PDB file of C-alpha atoms and ligand atoms in Angstrom:
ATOM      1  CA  UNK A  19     -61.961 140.979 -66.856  1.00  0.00           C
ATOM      2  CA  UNK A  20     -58.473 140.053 -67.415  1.00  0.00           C
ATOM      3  CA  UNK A  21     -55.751 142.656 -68.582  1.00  0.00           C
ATOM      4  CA  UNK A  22     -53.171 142.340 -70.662  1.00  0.00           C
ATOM      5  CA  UNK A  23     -49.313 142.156 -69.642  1.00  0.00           C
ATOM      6  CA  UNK A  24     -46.269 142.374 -71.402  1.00  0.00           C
ATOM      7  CA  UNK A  25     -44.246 139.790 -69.562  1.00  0.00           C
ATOM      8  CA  UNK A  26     -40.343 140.103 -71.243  1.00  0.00           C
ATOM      9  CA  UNK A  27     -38.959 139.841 -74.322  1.00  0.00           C
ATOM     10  CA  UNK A  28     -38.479 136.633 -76.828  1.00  0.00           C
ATOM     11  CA  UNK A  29     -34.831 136.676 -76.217  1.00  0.00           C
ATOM     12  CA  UNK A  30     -35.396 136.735 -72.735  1.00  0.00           C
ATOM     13  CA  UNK A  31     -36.455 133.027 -73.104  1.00  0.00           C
ATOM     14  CA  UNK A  32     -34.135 130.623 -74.429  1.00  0.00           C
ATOM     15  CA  UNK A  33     -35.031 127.966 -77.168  1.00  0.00           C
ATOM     16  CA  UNK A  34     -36.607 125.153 -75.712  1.00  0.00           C
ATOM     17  CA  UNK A  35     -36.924 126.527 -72.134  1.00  0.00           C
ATOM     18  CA  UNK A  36     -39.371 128.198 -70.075  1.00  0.00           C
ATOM     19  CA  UNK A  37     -39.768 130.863 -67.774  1.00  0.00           C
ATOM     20  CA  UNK A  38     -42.390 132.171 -64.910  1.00  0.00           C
ATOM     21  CA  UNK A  39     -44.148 135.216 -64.148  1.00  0.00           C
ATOM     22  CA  UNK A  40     -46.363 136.079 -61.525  1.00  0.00           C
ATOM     23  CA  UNK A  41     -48.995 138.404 -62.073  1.00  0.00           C
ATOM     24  CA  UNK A  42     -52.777 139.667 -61.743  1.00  0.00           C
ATOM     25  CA  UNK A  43     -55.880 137.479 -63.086  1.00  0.00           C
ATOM     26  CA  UNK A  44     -59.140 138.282 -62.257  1.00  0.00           C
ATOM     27  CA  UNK A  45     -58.112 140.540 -59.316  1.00  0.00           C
ATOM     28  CA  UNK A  46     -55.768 137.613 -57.663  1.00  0.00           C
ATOM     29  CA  UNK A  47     -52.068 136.925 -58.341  1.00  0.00           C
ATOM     30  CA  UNK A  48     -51.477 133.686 -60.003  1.00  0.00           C
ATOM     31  CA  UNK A  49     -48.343 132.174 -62.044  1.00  0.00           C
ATOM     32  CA  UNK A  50     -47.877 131.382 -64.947  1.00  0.00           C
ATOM     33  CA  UNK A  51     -45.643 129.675 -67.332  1.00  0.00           C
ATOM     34  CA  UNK A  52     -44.292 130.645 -71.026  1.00  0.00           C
ATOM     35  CA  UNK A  53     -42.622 127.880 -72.635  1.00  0.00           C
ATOM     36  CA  UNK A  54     -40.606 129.307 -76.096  1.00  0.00           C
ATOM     37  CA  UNK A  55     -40.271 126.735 -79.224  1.00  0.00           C
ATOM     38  CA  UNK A  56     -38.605 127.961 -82.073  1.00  0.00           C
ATOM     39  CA  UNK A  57     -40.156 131.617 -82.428  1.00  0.00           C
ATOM     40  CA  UNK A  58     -43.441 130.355 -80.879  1.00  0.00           C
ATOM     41  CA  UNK A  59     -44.728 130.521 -77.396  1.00  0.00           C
ATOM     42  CA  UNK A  60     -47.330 129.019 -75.440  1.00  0.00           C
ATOM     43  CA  UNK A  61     -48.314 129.750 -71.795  1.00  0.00           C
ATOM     44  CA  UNK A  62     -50.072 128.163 -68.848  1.00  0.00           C
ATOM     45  CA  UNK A  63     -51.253 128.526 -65.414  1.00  0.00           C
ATOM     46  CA  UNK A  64     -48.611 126.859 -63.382  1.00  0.00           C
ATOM     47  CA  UNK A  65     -51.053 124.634 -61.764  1.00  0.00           C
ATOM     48  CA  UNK A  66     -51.638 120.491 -62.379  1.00  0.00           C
ATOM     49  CA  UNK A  67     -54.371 119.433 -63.242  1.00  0.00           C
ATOM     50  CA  UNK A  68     -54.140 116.289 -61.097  1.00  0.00           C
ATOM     51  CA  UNK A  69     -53.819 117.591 -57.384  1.00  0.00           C
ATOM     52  CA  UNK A  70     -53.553 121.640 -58.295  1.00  0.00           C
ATOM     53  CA  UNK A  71     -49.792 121.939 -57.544  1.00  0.00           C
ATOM     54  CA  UNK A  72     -47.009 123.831 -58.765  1.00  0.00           C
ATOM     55  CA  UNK A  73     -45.730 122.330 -61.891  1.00  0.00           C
ATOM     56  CA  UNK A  74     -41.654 123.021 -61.245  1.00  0.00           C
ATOM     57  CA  UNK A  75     -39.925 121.377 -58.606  1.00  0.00           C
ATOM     58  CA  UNK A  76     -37.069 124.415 -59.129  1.00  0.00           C
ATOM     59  CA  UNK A  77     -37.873 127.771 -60.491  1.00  0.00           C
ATOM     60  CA  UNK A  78     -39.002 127.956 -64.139  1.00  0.00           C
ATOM     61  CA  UNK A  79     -37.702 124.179 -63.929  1.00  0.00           C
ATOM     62  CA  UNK A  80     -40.603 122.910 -66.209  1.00  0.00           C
ATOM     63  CA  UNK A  81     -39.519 120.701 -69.198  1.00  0.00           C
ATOM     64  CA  UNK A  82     -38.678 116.838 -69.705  1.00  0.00           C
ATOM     65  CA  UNK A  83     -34.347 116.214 -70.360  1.00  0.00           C
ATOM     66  CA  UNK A  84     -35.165 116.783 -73.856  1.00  0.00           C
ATOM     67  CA  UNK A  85     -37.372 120.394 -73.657  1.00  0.00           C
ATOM     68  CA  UNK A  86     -40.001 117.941 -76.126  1.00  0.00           C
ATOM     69  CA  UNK A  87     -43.021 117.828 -73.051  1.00  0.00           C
ATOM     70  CA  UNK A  88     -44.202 119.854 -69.799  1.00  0.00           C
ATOM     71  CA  UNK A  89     -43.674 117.849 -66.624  1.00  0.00           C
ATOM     72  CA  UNK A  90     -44.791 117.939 -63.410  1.00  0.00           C
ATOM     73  CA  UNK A  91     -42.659 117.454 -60.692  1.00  0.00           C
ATOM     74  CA  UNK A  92     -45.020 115.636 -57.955  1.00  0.00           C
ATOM     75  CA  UNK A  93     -46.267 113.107 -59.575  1.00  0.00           C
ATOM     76  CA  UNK A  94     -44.431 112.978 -63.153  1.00  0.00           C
ATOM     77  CA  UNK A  95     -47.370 113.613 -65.639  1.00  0.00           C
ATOM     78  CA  UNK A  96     -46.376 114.742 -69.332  1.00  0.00           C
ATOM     79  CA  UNK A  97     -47.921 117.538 -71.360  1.00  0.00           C
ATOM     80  CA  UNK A  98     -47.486 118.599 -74.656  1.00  0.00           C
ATOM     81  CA  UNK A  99     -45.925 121.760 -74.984  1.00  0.00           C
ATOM     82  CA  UNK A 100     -48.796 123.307 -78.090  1.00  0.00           C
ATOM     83  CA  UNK A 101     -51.871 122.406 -76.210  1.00  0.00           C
ATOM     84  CA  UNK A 102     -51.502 121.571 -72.968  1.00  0.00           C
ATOM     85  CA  UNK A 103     -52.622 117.862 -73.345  1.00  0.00           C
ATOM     86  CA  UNK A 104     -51.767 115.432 -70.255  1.00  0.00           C
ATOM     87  CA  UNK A 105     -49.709 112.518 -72.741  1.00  0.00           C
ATOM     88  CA  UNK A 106     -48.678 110.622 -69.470  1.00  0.00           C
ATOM     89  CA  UNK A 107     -49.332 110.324 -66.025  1.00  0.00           C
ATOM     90  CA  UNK A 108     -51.891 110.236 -63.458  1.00  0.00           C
ATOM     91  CA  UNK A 109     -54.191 112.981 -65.339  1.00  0.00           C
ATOM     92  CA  UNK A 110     -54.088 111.578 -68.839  1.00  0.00           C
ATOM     93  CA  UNK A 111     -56.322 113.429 -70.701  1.00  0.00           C
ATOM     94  CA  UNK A 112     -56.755 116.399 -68.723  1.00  0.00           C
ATOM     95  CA  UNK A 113     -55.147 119.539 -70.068  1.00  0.00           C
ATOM     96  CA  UNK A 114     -53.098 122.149 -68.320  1.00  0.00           C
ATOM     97  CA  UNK A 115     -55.228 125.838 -68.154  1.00  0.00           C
ATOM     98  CA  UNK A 116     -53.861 128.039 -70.923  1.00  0.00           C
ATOM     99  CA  UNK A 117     -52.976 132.032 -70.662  1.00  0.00           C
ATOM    100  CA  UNK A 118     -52.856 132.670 -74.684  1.00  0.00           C
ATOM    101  CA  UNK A 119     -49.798 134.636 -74.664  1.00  0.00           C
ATOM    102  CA  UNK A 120     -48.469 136.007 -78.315  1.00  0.00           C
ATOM    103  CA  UNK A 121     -45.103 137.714 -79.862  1.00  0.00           C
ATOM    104  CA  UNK A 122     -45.206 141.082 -81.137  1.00  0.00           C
ATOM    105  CA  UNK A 123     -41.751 142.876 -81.935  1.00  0.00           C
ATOM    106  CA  UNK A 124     -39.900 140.358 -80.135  1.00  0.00           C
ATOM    107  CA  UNK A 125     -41.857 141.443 -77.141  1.00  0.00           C
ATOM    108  CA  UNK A 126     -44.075 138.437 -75.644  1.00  0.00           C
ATOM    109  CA  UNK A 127     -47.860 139.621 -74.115  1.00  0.00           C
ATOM    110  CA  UNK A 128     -50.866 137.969 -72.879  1.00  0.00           C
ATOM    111  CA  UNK A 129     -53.572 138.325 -75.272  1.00  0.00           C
ATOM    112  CA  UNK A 130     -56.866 139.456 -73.252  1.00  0.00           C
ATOM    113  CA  UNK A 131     -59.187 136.446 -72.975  1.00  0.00           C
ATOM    114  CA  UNK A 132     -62.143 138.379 -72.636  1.00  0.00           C
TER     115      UNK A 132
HETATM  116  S1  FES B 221     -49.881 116.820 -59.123  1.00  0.00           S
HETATM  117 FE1  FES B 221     -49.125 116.821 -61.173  1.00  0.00          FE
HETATM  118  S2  FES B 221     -49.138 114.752 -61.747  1.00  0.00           S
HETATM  119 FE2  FES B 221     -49.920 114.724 -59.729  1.00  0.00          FE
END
């Protein structure tokens, strides 16, 4: 069973940017990535779906030059930011693995999937 964590605040994320956290699923530590649009966020394992890496190249280093898409840094594929959705790349079609993550009092938590 997953538990839930509060991970930081909304302020603590900037418009159109994204931040990492690593913490406990299922009994192993695994990061993940939050990724703040207007007052929405959306998070993700940071793992590709192509070859299983690391999505940033630098720390919480995750968007495309306009903060529009997800990209990942080894091979260049392009997910959209609300579902995950490989757009572009070597994976096209896949999605990335999401950690539903919500806003409550300006305070951003993952939202037990279980
Ligand atoms: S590992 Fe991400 S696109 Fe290849």
């Amino acid at each position: 069973m997953s538990k839930d964590h509060i991970l930081c605040d909304l302020e603590d994320i900037s418009e159109g940017s994204a931040k990492s956290f690593l913490i406990e699923i299922d009994g192993s530590k695994k990061e993940v990535l939050i990724v703040r649009k207007a007052d929405q966020v959306f998070g993700y394992l940071n793992w590709c779906p192509h070859r299983g890496t690391p999505l940033d190249w630098l720390k919480d280093n995750f968007l495309d030059r306009d903060g529009h898409l997800i990209v990942c840094a080894t091979h260049g594929a392009y997910f959209q930011i609300e579902d995950g959705k490989c757009v572009a790349g070597p994976c096209a079609g896949d999605r990335l693995r999401p950690y539903p993550v919500e806003v409550t009092n300006g305070v951003i938590r993952s939202i037990s999937r279980f």
